[in-house]
Coordinates of C-alpha atoms and ligand atoms in Angstrom, one line a residue:
M1 CA 65.9 110.7 40.3
R2 CA 69.0 111.5 42.6
S3 CA 69.7 109.0 44.8
D4 CA 69.9 108.8 48.6
K5 CA 73.6 109.2 49.1
E6 CA 73.4 112.4 47.0
A7 CA 70.4 114.1 48.5
R8 CA 72.3 113.6 52.0
V9 CA 75.5 114.9 50.5
Y10 CA 73.4 117.9 49.1
L11 CA 71.7 118.3 52.4
K12 CA 75.2 118.4 55.0
E13 CA 76.7 120.8 51.9
V14 CA 73.7 123.5 52.3
I15 CA 73.8 122.6 55.8
D16 CA 77.9 123.6 56.0
R17 CA 77.7 127.1 54.5
I18 CA 75.7 128.2 57.4
P19 CA 78.3 129.2 60.3
R20 CA 78.6 127.2 63.1
I21 CA 80.7 126.8 66.3
P22 CA 81.6 124.1 67.7
L23 CA 79.8 123.5 71.0
A24 CA 78.5 119.7 71.1
H25 CA 79.8 116.3 71.7
L26 CA 79.1 114.6 68.4
P27 CA 78.1 112.3 67.0
T28 CA 75.8 111.7 70.5
P29 CA 75.0 108.0 70.9
L30 CA 72.3 105.5 69.7
D31 CA 71.9 103.3 72.1
H32 CA 69.3 100.0 72.2
C33 CA 67.5 99.3 75.3
P34 CA 66.8 95.8 75.2
R35 CA 65.4 95.7 78.6
L36 CA 62.9 98.0 77.8
S37 CA 61.5 96.8 74.5
K38 CA 61.5 93.4 76.3
Q39 CA 59.5 94.9 79.4
L40 CA 57.2 96.8 77.2
G41 CA 56.3 93.3 75.0
G42 CA 56.9 95.3 72.0
P43 CA 58.9 97.6 69.5
H44 CA 62.4 97.4 69.5
I45 CA 63.5 100.8 71.3
Y46 CA 66.6 102.8 70.5
L47 CA 67.5 106.1 72.4
K48 CA 69.3 108.7 71.0
R49 CA 71.0 110.1 73.2
D50 CA 71.2 114.1 72.7
D51 CA 71.0 114.2 76.6
C52 CA 74.8 113.4 76.2
T53 CA 76.0 116.7 74.1
G54 CA 78.3 117.4 76.9
L55 CA 77.5 121.0 77.4
A56 CA 77.0 121.2 81.5
F57 CA 75.0 118.8 81.3
G58 CA 73.7 118.9 77.8
G59 CA 70.5 118.4 76.0
N60 CA 69.1 119.4 72.4
K61 CA 69.3 123.3 72.9
T62 CA 73.3 122.5 72.6
R63 CA 73.0 121.4 69.1
Q64 CA 70.8 124.5 68.3
L65 CA 73.3 127.0 70.4
E66 CA 76.1 126.2 67.7
F67 CA 74.7 128.2 65.1
V68 CA 72.9 130.6 66.9
M69 CA 75.7 131.4 68.8
A70 CA 78.4 131.8 65.6
D71 CA 75.5 134.0 64.4
A72 CA 75.9 136.4 67.7
Q73 CA 79.5 136.0 67.3
Q74 CA 79.2 137.4 63.6
K75 CA 77.2 140.0 64.9
G76 CA 79.8 141.1 67.1
A77 CA 77.8 140.6 69.9
D78 CA 79.5 140.7 73.8
S79 CA 76.4 139.5 75.8
I80 CA 73.5 137.4 75.3
I81 CA 70.3 137.5 76.7
T82 CA 67.7 134.4 76.8
G83 CA 65.0 133.2 79.1
A84 CA 61.7 131.2 79.8
A85 CA 61.3 129.5 82.9
T86 CA 63.9 129.2 86.0
Q87 CA 64.3 125.7 85.2
S88 CA 64.8 125.9 81.7
N89 CA 67.3 123.7 80.0
L90 CA 67.7 126.4 77.0
C91 CA 68.6 128.4 79.4
R92 CA 71.3 126.9 81.2
Q93 CA 72.5 125.5 78.1
T94 CA 73.0 128.9 76.4
V95 CA 74.5 130.3 79.7
A96 CA 77.4 128.0 79.7
A97 CA 77.9 128.4 75.7
A98 CA 77.9 132.5 76.5
R99 CA 80.6 131.1 78.9
R100 CA 82.4 129.1 76.8
L101 CA 83.1 131.7 74.0
G102 CA 84.0 134.5 76.5
M103 CA 80.3 136.3 76.4
K104 CA 78.1 137.5 79.6
P105 CA 75.4 135.8 79.7
Y106 CA 71.8 137.2 81.0
L107 CA 68.6 135.8 81.8
I108 CA 65.3 136.8 82.5
L109 CA 63.3 134.1 83.6
V110 CA 59.5 133.5 84.5
H111 CA 58.6 132.4 88.1
G112 CA 57.2 129.3 86.5
V113 CA 56.1 126.4 88.8
K114 CA 59.7 125.9 91.0
G115 CA 60.5 129.6 90.9
P116 CA 63.7 130.8 92.7
L117 CA 64.7 127.1 94.3
M118 CA 68.5 127.1 93.9
Q119 CA 68.5 123.5 92.2
G120 CA 69.0 122.1 89.1
N121 CA 69.1 124.5 86.1
L122 CA 68.7 127.6 88.2
L123 CA 71.5 126.2 90.4
L124 CA 73.7 125.9 86.8
D125 CA 72.9 129.6 86.0
H126 CA 74.2 130.8 89.3
L127 CA 77.3 128.7 88.9
L128 CA 77.8 129.6 85.9
D129 CA 77.7 133.3 86.8
A130 CA 74.5 134.3 85.2
E131 CA 72.9 137.5 85.6
V132 CA 69.3 136.2 86.5
T133 CA 66.7 138.3 87.2
I134 CA 63.3 136.6 88.0
V135 CA 59.4 138.1 87.1
E136 CA 56.0 137.0 88.7
G137 CA 54.1 135.1 86.2
D138 CA 54.8 131.8 84.1
D139 CA 54.0 132.6 80.8
F140 CA 57.2 132.9 78.2
A141 CA 55.5 135.7 76.1
I142 CA 56.0 138.6 78.5
L143 CA 59.8 137.5 78.3
P144 CA 60.7 139.5 74.6
P145 CA 59.7 143.2 75.6
L146 CA 62.1 142.5 79.1
F147 CA 64.5 141.1 76.4
Q148 CA 64.5 144.1 74.1
Q149 CA 64.6 146.4 78.0
K150 CA 68.1 144.8 78.5
A151 CA 69.2 144.8 75.5
D152 CA 68.5 148.8 75.4
E153 CA 70.3 149.0 78.6
L154 CA 73.6 146.9 77.9
R155 CA 73.9 149.4 74.6
R156 CA 73.5 152.4 76.8
Q157 CA 76.4 151.2 78.4
G158 CA 78.2 150.7 75.3
R159 CA 77.7 146.5 75.2
K160 CA 76.8 144.6 72.1
P161 CA 74.1 142.3 73.4
Y162 CA 72.4 139.7 71.5
I163 CA 68.8 137.8 71.9
F164 CA 68.1 134.1 71.6
N165 CA 64.4 134.9 71.1
L166 CA 62.7 131.7 71.1
F167 CA 59.7 133.8 69.2
N168 CA 61.3 135.2 66.2
D169 CA 63.7 134.3 63.6
T170 CA 66.4 132.6 65.3
T171 CA 64.0 129.7 65.2
S172 CA 64.7 128.9 61.8
L173 CA 68.6 129.2 62.3
A174 CA 68.5 126.6 65.6
A175 CA 66.0 124.5 63.4
V176 CA 69.4 124.1 60.9
A177 CA 70.8 121.8 63.9
Y178 CA 68.0 119.4 64.1
V179 CA 68.0 118.5 59.9
D180 CA 72.0 118.0 60.4
A181 CA 71.1 115.6 63.9
F182 CA 68.4 114.0 61.6
L183 CA 71.3 113.1 59.2
E184 CA 73.4 112.1 61.6
L185 CA 70.6 109.6 62.7
T186 CA 70.4 108.4 59.0
N187 CA 73.7 107.4 59.0
Q188 CA 73.5 106.1 62.3
L189 CA 70.8 103.6 61.4
E190 CA 72.8 102.4 58.1
E191 CA 75.4 101.6 59.8
K192 CA 73.9 99.5 62.2
G193 CA 71.9 98.3 59.6
L194 CA 68.4 99.8 61.1
R195 CA 65.1 100.8 59.6
A196 CA 63.3 103.0 62.0
D197 CA 59.6 102.9 61.8
Y198 CA 58.9 106.1 64.4
L199 CA 60.9 108.7 65.8
Y200 CA 59.6 110.2 69.0
L201 CA 60.5 112.8 70.9
S202 CA 59.9 115.7 73.3
A203 CA 58.8 118.4 71.1
F204 CA 58.2 122.5 71.5
N205 CA 58.7 123.3 68.1
I206 CA 62.2 123.6 67.1
T207 CA 64.2 120.5 67.1
P208 CA 60.5 118.9 65.1
A209 CA 60.6 121.3 62.6
G210 CA 63.9 120.5 61.5
L211 CA 63.3 116.7 62.1
A212 CA 60.3 117.1 59.7
L213 CA 62.5 119.2 57.0
A214 CA 65.4 116.7 57.0
A215 CA 63.0 113.8 57.0
R216 CA 61.0 115.5 53.8
F217 CA 64.3 116.4 51.8
L218 CA 65.4 112.9 52.6
D219 CA 62.2 111.1 51.5
S220 CA 62.2 109.0 54.8
D221 CA 58.9 107.1 55.9
I222 CA 60.1 107.4 59.6
K223 CA 57.1 108.8 62.0
I224 CA 57.7 111.7 63.6
V225 CA 55.9 111.8 66.6
G226 CA 56.3 115.0 69.0
I227 CA 54.5 115.2 72.2
T228 CA 54.2 119.0 73.7
P229 CA 55.3 119.4 77.0
A230 CA 53.0 122.4 76.9
K231 CA 49.6 123.9 76.5
L232 CA 50.0 126.9 74.2
P233 CA 47.7 129.4 72.6
E234 CA 48.6 128.2 69.0
D235 CA 48.6 124.5 68.5
R236 CA 52.0 122.7 67.5
P237 CA 51.1 121.3 64.4
T238 CA 50.5 125.5 62.4
D239 CA 53.9 126.7 64.7
I240 CA 56.1 123.8 63.6
A241 CA 55.4 124.2 60.1
R242 CA 56.1 127.6 59.9
I243 CA 59.7 127.2 61.5
A244 CA 60.1 123.8 59.1
N245 CA 59.2 126.3 56.0
S246 CA 61.1 129.1 56.9
T247 CA 64.2 126.9 57.7
A248 CA 63.8 125.3 54.3
R249 CA 63.7 129.1 53.3
L250 CA 66.9 129.7 54.9
L251 CA 68.8 126.2 53.5
G252 CA 67.1 127.1 49.7
L253 CA 65.7 123.6 50.0
E254 CA 62.2 123.3 48.0
V255 CA 60.0 121.8 51.0
S256 CA 56.8 122.8 52.1
F257 CA 54.6 121.5 54.7
K258 CA 50.8 122.3 56.2
P259 CA 50.0 121.9 59.8
E260 CA 47.9 118.7 58.6
E261 CA 51.6 117.0 57.7
I262 CA 52.7 117.2 61.6
I263 CA 51.9 115.0 63.9
N264 CA 52.2 116.0 67.2
Y265 CA 50.2 115.5 71.0
D266 CA 49.3 117.7 73.5
I267 CA 47.5 115.2 75.6
Y268 CA 50.2 114.2 77.7
V269 CA 51.2 117.5 79.4
G270 CA 48.8 116.9 83.1
E271 CA 48.2 120.2 84.6
K272 CA 50.3 122.3 83.0
Y273 CA 53.6 122.9 81.8
G274 CA 56.7 121.4 84.6
V275 CA 54.0 120.1 86.8
P276 CA 55.2 116.3 86.4
T277 CA 52.2 113.8 85.5
S278 CA 52.4 110.3 87.5
E279 CA 52.7 108.4 83.5
G280 CA 55.7 111.0 83.0
V281 CA 57.2 110.0 86.6
E282 CA 56.3 106.4 86.1
A283 CA 58.8 106.2 82.5
I284 CA 61.5 108.1 84.6
K285 CA 61.3 105.5 87.1
L286 CA 60.9 102.1 84.2
L287 CA 63.6 103.5 82.4
A288 CA 66.1 104.1 85.6
E289 CA 65.0 100.3 86.7
V290 CA 65.8 98.8 83.4
E291 CA 68.2 100.8 81.3
G292 CA 70.1 102.6 83.9
I293 CA 69.1 106.1 81.9
L294 CA 67.7 108.9 83.4
L295 CA 65.1 110.8 81.4
D296 CA 63.4 114.1 83.2
P297 CA 60.3 115.4 84.3
V298 CA 58.9 118.3 82.3
Y299 CA 59.8 116.6 78.9
T300 CA 61.2 113.6 77.9
G301 CA 59.4 112.1 81.1
K302 CA 56.2 113.3 79.3
A303 CA 57.0 112.2 75.7
M304 CA 58.4 108.0 76.9
A305 CA 54.9 108.4 79.0
C306 CA 53.3 108.9 75.3
L307 CA 55.7 106.5 73.5
I308 CA 54.7 103.4 76.2
D309 CA 50.7 104.0 76.0
H310 CA 51.1 104.1 71.9
I311 CA 52.9 101.0 72.6
R312 CA 49.9 99.3 75.5
Q313 CA 47.3 100.7 72.8
G314 CA 49.1 99.0 70.1
K315 CA 49.7 101.9 68.1
V316 CA 53.1 101.4 68.1
K317 CA 53.2 97.5 67.4
K318 CA 55.8 94.9 68.4
G319 CA 58.6 94.3 65.7
E320 CA 58.4 97.4 64.7
T321 CA 61.4 100.0 65.5
V322 CA 61.2 103.2 67.8
V323 CA 64.2 105.9 68.1
F324 CA 63.5 108.1 70.9
L325 CA 65.0 111.0 70.9
H326 CA 66.5 111.5 74.7
T327 CA 66.3 115.6 74.8
G328 CA 68.1 116.0 77.6
G329 CA 66.4 118.1 80.6
T330 CA 68.0 115.8 83.4
P331 CA 69.6 118.6 85.6
A332 CA 65.8 119.5 86.5
L333 CA 65.4 116.0 88.3
F334 CA 67.1 117.6 91.2
A335 CA 64.5 120.7 91.8
Y336 CA 61.6 117.7 91.6
S337 CA 62.6 115.2 94.1
S338 CA 59.7 115.5 96.1
D339 CA 57.1 115.2 92.9
L340 CA 59.4 112.1 92.2
G341 CA 58.4 111.1 95.9
L342 CA 62.1 111.2 96.7
S343 CA 61.8 114.3 99.9
P344 CA 65.3 114.5 101.2
Q345 CA 63.5 115.0 104.4
K346 CA 60.1 114.1 105.8
Ligands
PLP401 C1 64.7 118.5 77.6 C2 64.1 119.4 76.6 N1 63.5 118.6 75.3 C3 62.8 119.0 74.1 C4 62.6 120.6 74.0 C5 61.8 121.2 73.4 O1 62.8 121.6 72.1 P1 62.2 122.7 70.9 O2 61.6 123.9 71.5 O3 63.6 122.8 70.1 O4 61.0 121.9 70.3 C6 63.4 121.4 75.2 C7 63.3 122.8 74.9 O5 63.4 123.7 76.0 C8 63.9 120.7 76.4 O6 64.5 121.4 77.3

């Protein structure tokens, strides 16, 4: 039987074998939110502040980019291609990482809900001087062939492009970052003498996959609760379990997941990805008012709305301890002023 400590040391060792470039300010703080706990009359709530990873306003993708950009550098890339919606946090952080490493960033963005509005993340993409192309629609699935076209065009010019594609194997490399983040959190909880019952987060797939893998390997009984920000063709547990399994293979860990072992809620999305819900806006305002902490309208606001709902329903009980992973996304707030009821001009 290996001890907890041995398991952590081993996990750190296997993570450290994967090439990595430091981009994030780590460890991110673990902040106690006593006023929020009191206001909700429920559990002890802590925020793991991955909104403070530091790269061009930070967020969870910065951790992931440490591994992805190392891979790009090893492959000799001089340019990075990625894409999502115009208010994408992934894109903003990728562009900033590319600039930090002297690579040229190219974005192909679907119009989505906010389109070419020069605010929030899109404004920062331009400020970081990415080449931005916006295409009609809001389905990310149209992007991979466009990434390939762009890569071919750059290759014809003698460039060496690297595609950060959320639909291929880069995902397991990116998920290693959240295996590492779970270790970081475990150490912080131990230092504070805490035992957490739950870890809530906004989750597409990569972040919860890494967390789930580390939690399983370390035999942690913390329940990881993901809240999806979008309705997607494939159910989240299937996608997350697949990425957790491919990440386990990458790290050489004998761990395997079935979709039914992954907890993920898809009922807090509201109308669709990128459209705020009234409960999400309520959550943003509550955190701002009682803790001076900013959430975002697309991801963390909706995830916090789920946690609040679960506390109100008694699913998460008084006396229990919850860590909420703040995955960032706050620059999008500036593109959402009217959705927040705060139009600059009436
Ligand atoms: C603020 C924020 N939270 C959560 C997520 C979901 O992260 P992942 O795709 O790693 O699950 C994203 C991804 O774009 C994000 O920008």
